[in-house]
Amino acid sequence: MRSGGTPVVVQGTAVASPYDHTTTATATASRQPARSHGASNDGRGEKQATRCRDPVFALLLYGNVAAIVAVAGIYGTEAFSDALDDSVSGYNYTGYIRATFILGALAIVLTGVSLPVMMCIPEVLIKVSLIAMLVLSGIMMVMSFLSGSMLGGIFGLIFFLVFVCYARAVWSRIPFASVNLVTACTAIKKNAGVIIVAYFFVALAFGWTILWSISLMGVWEKVVQSETTTAAEGYQQNPQQNNLNYGYLFLLFLSYFFTHQVIQNTMHVTVAGTVGSWWFSPEDATSFCSSGMCGSLLRSLTTSFGSICFGSLLVAIIQALKALAQQARQQENGILICIAECILGCLESILEYFNKWAFVYVGLYGYSYIEAGKNVFALFKNRGWEAIIADDLVGNVFFFLSLCIGGICAAIGLAFNEKSPEGWFDNSPNPGSISSTCAGLGFVAGLVLASILYSTIASAVNTVIVCFAEGPAEFEANHPELSRRMRETWLESYPDCGV
């Protein structure tokens, strides 16, 4: 607890401070009581009363999960058992399972090692990743022309030129992005328990995928196929058959994406609250399983859960419609379907971008979903930061490192074959392609597991940007060295924007 006062309590955990947000870096921090409700005129957050926000959407999520459990129990169990019986072939998959676990463990180690590397040479990594993405786009363009796809090559050329312009425009902003990355990594390192929470949520998402798949098998076999068979036996075509099938698919896709988005965004909100505690009240967020991290997780699963479900449902609806469009395009490659799919993809990107920032305010202050989005964008607008938050230099680093770790795991996977290790791949399927199969499994395991940790750091990066706009004085008081570096690079990168 800082001398001269106590941190403000937000939803039961200290995350915001009583410092006057108008305090400058060189002035003495003055204290004033924080308001309990609403937001200031410039969008800066205020602590919210402890109560459940947007509870209706949390109830929808609970109903969704209960419905899938019921469908899996009624229809899916038998269909899943039949599928397992049909797939019995006498093959031994033990070697592949062992290889996947080994390569997955290697991916976790490599990802953990990359954290201090990012803190040591962040600027180099950002530059290398930016150049690598530029080179990859150039390679894709050349491959399109060489394969005879002129249209693909033209689009590749346009994309390449746009990427060149983007790289030139943001190159001067790399120093600030690198300090931002170091600050986020420091916060995560001080509260390493969030990484364990992240892997728990991934395991939860995997379990949900299995449960949903069982439900899908049951609905498809017992409902969709049975109706199709009935129509065929009657020698008549049901004019509403396609609509009926797409209706089932939409509900199933919506159910899957809704829960998956909730799991993903719950982790995002948890990280935001944890980084907020580290920023404003570091004494509560400087241990592996700190009170700041535990409190943030508790709020994400209780009072803020409805807000998380609200934003997740909006994205899930778009994702479900997009999945339907993709299914329809496989049956009839109509231009209208392609246009609809493109529009839905754009809407999905817009909503995900909105959620990325809105959920930071949900985690920091406990706002409802709509209020959080309005306030955080009002904050950036009044700061003149609209173009600044559009930069995604750090995201390029995460994607580049994920590809590298996946590539390393794939290369090591090539070492497995039918003779090494001895006995692992006896009676395994496709004995002539064991090395390539293990390489593929290693690449997927490395890419997925690396992305889990990097998504946690990405959430921390976004929170650092919001907190830097919210409370630079608190940052100076609690983390002076990082604050000094961030202010210096900020003024170099954005001389026209104040701190």
Coordinates of N, CA, C and O in Angstrom, one line a residue, residues 392-472:
D392 N -0.3 -2.6 -35.3 CA -0.2 -3.9 -34.8 C 1.2 -4.5 -34.9 O 1.3 -5.6 -35.4
L393 N 2.2 -3.7 -34.6 CA 3.5 -4.1 -34.8 C 3.9 -5.3 -33.9 O 4.6 -6.3 -34.3
V394 N 3.4 -5.3 -32.6 CA 3.6 -6.4 -31.7 C 3.0 -7.7 -32.2 O 3.5 -8.8 -32.0
G395 N 1.8 -7.6 -32.8 CA 1.1 -8.8 -33.3 C 1.9 -9.5 -34.3 O 1.9 -10.7 -34.4
N396 N 2.7 -8.8 -35.1 CA 3.6 -9.4 -36.1 C 4.6 -10.3 -35.4 O 5.0 -11.3 -35.9
V397 N 5.1 -9.8 -34.3 CA 6.1 -10.5 -33.6 C 5.6 -11.9 -33.1 O 6.2 -12.9 -33.2
F398 N 4.4 -11.8 -32.5 CA 3.8 -13.1 -32.0 C 3.5 -14.1 -33.1 O 3.8 -15.3 -33.0
F399 N 3.0 -13.6 -34.3 CA 2.8 -14.5 -35.4 C 4.1 -15.1 -35.9 O 4.2 -16.3 -36.2
F400 N 5.1 -14.2 -36.0 CA 6.4 -14.7 -36.5 C 7.0 -15.7 -35.6 O 7.5 -16.8 -36.0
L401 N 7.0 -15.5 -34.3 CA 7.6 -16.4 -33.3 C 6.8 -17.7 -33.3 O 7.4 -18.8 -33.1
S402 N 5.5 -17.6 -33.4 CA 4.7 -18.8 -33.4 C 5.0 -19.7 -34.6 O 5.1 -20.9 -34.5
L403 N 5.2 -19.1 -35.8 CA 5.7 -19.8 -37.0 C 7.0 -20.5 -36.7 O 7.3 -21.6 -37.1
C404 N 7.9 -19.7 -36.1 CA 9.3 -20.2 -35.9 C 9.3 -21.4 -34.9 O 9.9 -22.5 -35.2
I405 N 8.5 -21.3 -33.9 CA 8.4 -22.5 -32.9 C 7.7 -23.6 -33.6 O 8.2 -24.8 -33.4
G406 N 6.7 -23.4 -34.4 CA 6.0 -24.5 -35.1 C 7.0 -25.1 -36.1 O 7.0 -26.4 -36.2
G407 N 7.8 -24.3 -36.7 CA 8.8 -24.9 -37.7 C 9.9 -25.7 -37.0 O 10.3 -26.8 -37.5
I408 N 10.4 -25.3 -35.8 CA 11.4 -26.0 -35.1 C 10.8 -27.4 -34.6 O 11.5 -28.4 -34.8
C409 N 9.6 -27.4 -34.1 CA 8.9 -28.6 -33.7 C 8.7 -29.5 -34.9 O 8.9 -30.8 -34.8
A410 N 8.4 -29.0 -36.1 CA 8.2 -29.8 -37.3 C 9.5 -30.4 -37.7 O 9.6 -31.6 -38.1
A411 N 10.6 -29.6 -37.6 CA 11.9 -30.2 -38.0 C 12.3 -31.3 -37.1 O 12.9 -32.3 -37.6
I412 N 12.1 -31.2 -35.8 CA 12.4 -32.2 -34.9 C 11.5 -33.4 -35.1 O 11.9 -34.6 -34.9
G413 N 10.3 -33.2 -35.5 CA 9.3 -34.3 -35.7 C 9.8 -35.2 -36.9 O 9.4 -36.3 -36.9
L414 N 10.6 -34.6 -37.8 CA 11.1 -35.4 -38.9 C 12.0 -36.5 -38.4 O 12.3 -37.5 -39.2
A415 N 12.6 -36.4 -37.2 CA 13.5 -37.4 -36.7 C 12.8 -38.7 -36.3 O 13.4 -39.7 -36.2
F416 N 11.5 -38.6 -36.2 CA 10.7 -39.9 -35.8 C 10.5 -40.7 -37.1 O 10.2 -40.1 -38.2
N417 N 10.7 -42.0 -37.0 CA 10.4 -42.9 -38.1 C 10.0 -44.2 -37.6 O 9.9 -44.4 -36.4
E418 N 9.7 -45.2 -38.5 CA 9.2 -46.5 -38.1 C 10.2 -47.3 -37.2 O 9.8 -48.3 -36.5
K419 N 11.5 -46.9 -37.2 CA 12.5 -47.7 -36.4 C 13.0 -46.9 -35.2 O 13.7 -47.5 -34.4
S420 N 12.6 -45.6 -35.1 CA 13.1 -44.8 -34.0 C 12.0 -43.9 -33.5 O 11.5 -43.1 -34.3
P421 N 11.8 -43.9 -32.2 CA 12.2 -44.9 -31.2 C 11.7 -46.3 -31.4 O 10.6 -46.5 -32.0
E422 N 12.4 -47.3 -31.0 CA 12.1 -48.7 -31.3 C 10.8 -49.1 -30.6 O 10.6 -48.9 -29.5
G423 N 9.9 -49.6 -31.4 CA 8.6 -50.1 -30.9 C 7.5 -49.1 -30.9 O 6.3 -49.5 -30.7
W424 N 7.8 -47.9 -31.0 CA 6.7 -46.9 -30.9 C 5.7 -46.9 -32.0 O 4.5 -46.7 -31.8
F425 N 6.2 -47.2 -33.2 CA 5.3 -47.1 -34.4 C 5.0 -48.5 -35.0 O 4.7 -48.6 -36.2
D426 N 5.1 -49.5 -34.2 CA 4.8 -50.9 -34.7 C 3.3 -50.9 -35.0 O 2.4 -50.5 -34.2
N427 N 2.9 -51.4 -36.2 CA 1.6 -51.5 -36.7 C 0.8 -50.1 -36.7 O -0.4 -50.0 -36.4
S428 N 1.6 -49.1 -37.0 CA 0.9 -47.8 -37.1 C 0.5 -47.5 -38.5 O 1.0 -48.1 -39.4
P429 N -0.6 -46.7 -38.7 CA -1.0 -46.4 -40.0 C 0.0 -45.7 -40.9 O 0.8 -44.9 -40.3
N430 N 0.0 -45.9 -42.2 CA 0.9 -45.2 -43.1 C 2.3 -45.2 -42.6 O 3.0 -44.2 -42.4
P431 N 2.9 -46.4 -42.6 CA 4.3 -46.6 -42.0 C 5.3 -45.8 -42.9 O 6.4 -45.5 -42.4
G432 N 5.0 -45.6 -44.1 CA 6.0 -44.9 -45.0 C 6.0 -43.4 -44.8 O 6.9 -42.7 -45.4
S433 N 5.0 -42.8 -44.1 CA 5.0 -41.4 -43.9 C 5.0 -41.0 -42.4 O 4.3 -40.0 -42.1
I434 N 5.6 -41.8 -41.6 CA 5.6 -41.5 -40.2 C 6.3 -40.1 -39.9 O 5.9 -39.3 -39.1
S435 N 7.5 -39.9 -40.6 CA 8.2 -38.7 -40.3 C 7.4 -37.4 -40.7 O 7.4 -36.5 -39.9
S436 N 6.8 -37.5 -41.9 CA 6.0 -36.3 -42.3 C 4.8 -36.1 -41.4 O 4.4 -34.9 -41.1
T437 N 4.2 -37.2 -41.0 CA 3.0 -37.0 -40.1 C 3.4 -36.4 -38.7 O 2.8 -35.5 -38.2
C438 N 4.6 -36.9 -38.2 CA 5.1 -36.3 -36.9 C 5.5 -34.9 -37.1 O 5.3 -34.1 -36.2
A439 N 6.0 -34.6 -38.3 CA 6.4 -33.2 -38.5 C 5.1 -32.3 -38.6 O 5.1 -31.2 -38.0
G440 N 4.1 -32.8 -39.2 CA 2.8 -32.0 -39.2 C 2.2 -31.9 -37.8 O 1.8 -30.8 -37.5
L441 N 2.3 -32.9 -37.0 CA 1.7 -32.8 -35.7 C 2.6 -31.9 -34.8 O 2.1 -31.1 -34.0
G442 N 3.9 -31.9 -35.0 CA 4.8 -31.0 -34.3 C 4.5 -29.5 -34.7 O 4.5 -28.7 -33.8
F443 N 4.3 -29.3 -36.0 CA 4.0 -27.9 -36.4 C 2.7 -27.4 -35.8 O 2.7 -26.2 -35.3
V444 N 1.7 -28.2 -35.8 CA 0.4 -27.8 -35.2 C 0.5 -27.6 -33.7 O 0.0 -26.5 -33.2
A445 N 1.2 -28.5 -33.0 CA 1.3 -28.4 -31.6 C 2.1 -27.2 -31.2 O 1.8 -26.4 -30.3
G446 N 3.2 -26.9 -32.0 CA 4.0 -25.8 -31.7 C 3.3 -24.5 -31.9 O 3.4 -23.5 -31.1
L447 N 2.6 -24.4 -33.1 CA 1.9 -23.2 -33.4 C 0.8 -22.9 -32.4 O 0.6 -21.7 -31.9
V448 N 0.0 -23.9 -32.0 CA -1.1 -23.7 -31.1 C -0.6 -23.3 -29.7 O -1.1 -22.3 -29.1
L449 N 0.3 -24.1 -29.2 CA 0.8 -23.8 -27.8 C 1.5 -22.5 -27.7 O 1.4 -21.8 -26.7
A450 N 2.3 -22.1 -28.7 CA 2.9 -20.8 -28.7 C 1.9 -19.7 -28.8 O 2.0 -18.7 -28.1
S451 N 0.9 -19.9 -29.5 CA -0.1 -18.8 -29.7 C -0.9 -18.6 -28.4 O -1.3 -17.5 -28.1
I452 N -1.0 -19.6 -27.5 CA -1.7 -19.5 -26.2 C -0.9 -18.5 -25.4 O -1.5 -17.5 -24.8
L453 N 0.4 -18.7 -25.2 CA 1.2 -17.7 -24.4 C 1.2 -16.3 -25.0 O 1.0 -15.3 -24.3
Y454 N 1.4 -16.3 -26.3 CA 1.5 -15.0 -27.0 C 0.2 -14.2 -26.9 O 0.1 -13.0 -26.9
S455 N -1.0 -14.9 -27.0 CA -2.3 -14.3 -26.8 C -2.4 -13.6 -25.5 O -3.0 -12.5 -25.3
T456 N -1.8 -14.3 -24.4 CA -1.8 -13.7 -23.1 C -1.0 -12.4 -23.1 O -1.4 -11.4 -22.5
I457 N 0.2 -12.4 -23.7 CA 1.0 -11.2 -23.8 C 0.3 -10.1 -24.6 O 0.4 -8.9 -24.3
A458 N -0.3 -10.5 -25.7 CA -1.0 -9.6 -26.6 C -2.1 -8.8 -25.8 O -2.3 -7.6 -25.9
S459 N -2.8 -9.6 -24.9 CA -3.8 -8.9 -24.1 C -3.1 -7.9 -23.1 O -3.7 -6.8 -22.9
A460 N -2.0 -8.3 -22.6 CA -1.2 -7.4 -21.7 C -0.8 -6.1 -22.5 O -0.8 -5.0 -21.9
V461 N -0.4 -6.3 -23.7 CA 0.1 -5.2 -24.5 C -1.1 -4.2 -24.7 O -0.9 -3.0 -24.6
N462 N -2.2 -4.7 -25.0 CA -3.4 -3.8 -25.2 C -3.7 -3.1 -23.9 O -4.1 -1.9 -23.9
T463 N -3.6 -3.8 -22.8 CA -3.9 -3.2 -21.5 C -2.9 -2.1 -21.2 O -3.2 -1.0 -20.6
V464 N -1.6 -2.3 -21.5 CA -0.6 -1.3 -21.2 C -0.9 0.0 -22.0 O -0.7 1.1 -21.5
I465 N -1.4 -0.1 -23.2 CA -1.7 1.1 -24.0 C -2.8 1.9 -23.4 O -2.8 3.1 -23.2
V466 N -3.9 1.1 -22.9 CA -5.0 1.8 -22.2 C -4.5 2.4 -20.9 O -4.9 3.6 -20.6
C467 N -3.7 1.7 -20.1 CA -3.3 2.2 -18.9 C -2.3 3.4 -19.1 O -2.3 4.4 -18.2
F468 N -1.6 3.4 -20.1 CA -0.7 4.5 -20.4 C -1.5 5.8 -20.7 O -1.1 6.9 -20.4
A469 N -2.6 5.6 -21.4 CA -3.5 6.7 -21.6 C -4.2 7.2 -20.4 O -4.5 8.3 -20.1
E470 N -4.6 6.2 -19.5 CA -5.3 6.4 -18.3 C -4.5 7.1 -17.2 O -4.8 8.1 -16.6
G471 N -3.3 6.5 -16.9 CA -2.6 6.9 -15.7 C -1.1 6.9 -15.9 O -0.4 6.1 -15.3
P472 N -0.5 7.8 -16.7 CA 0.9 7.9 -16.8 C 1.6 8.3 -15.5 O 2.7 7.9 -15.2

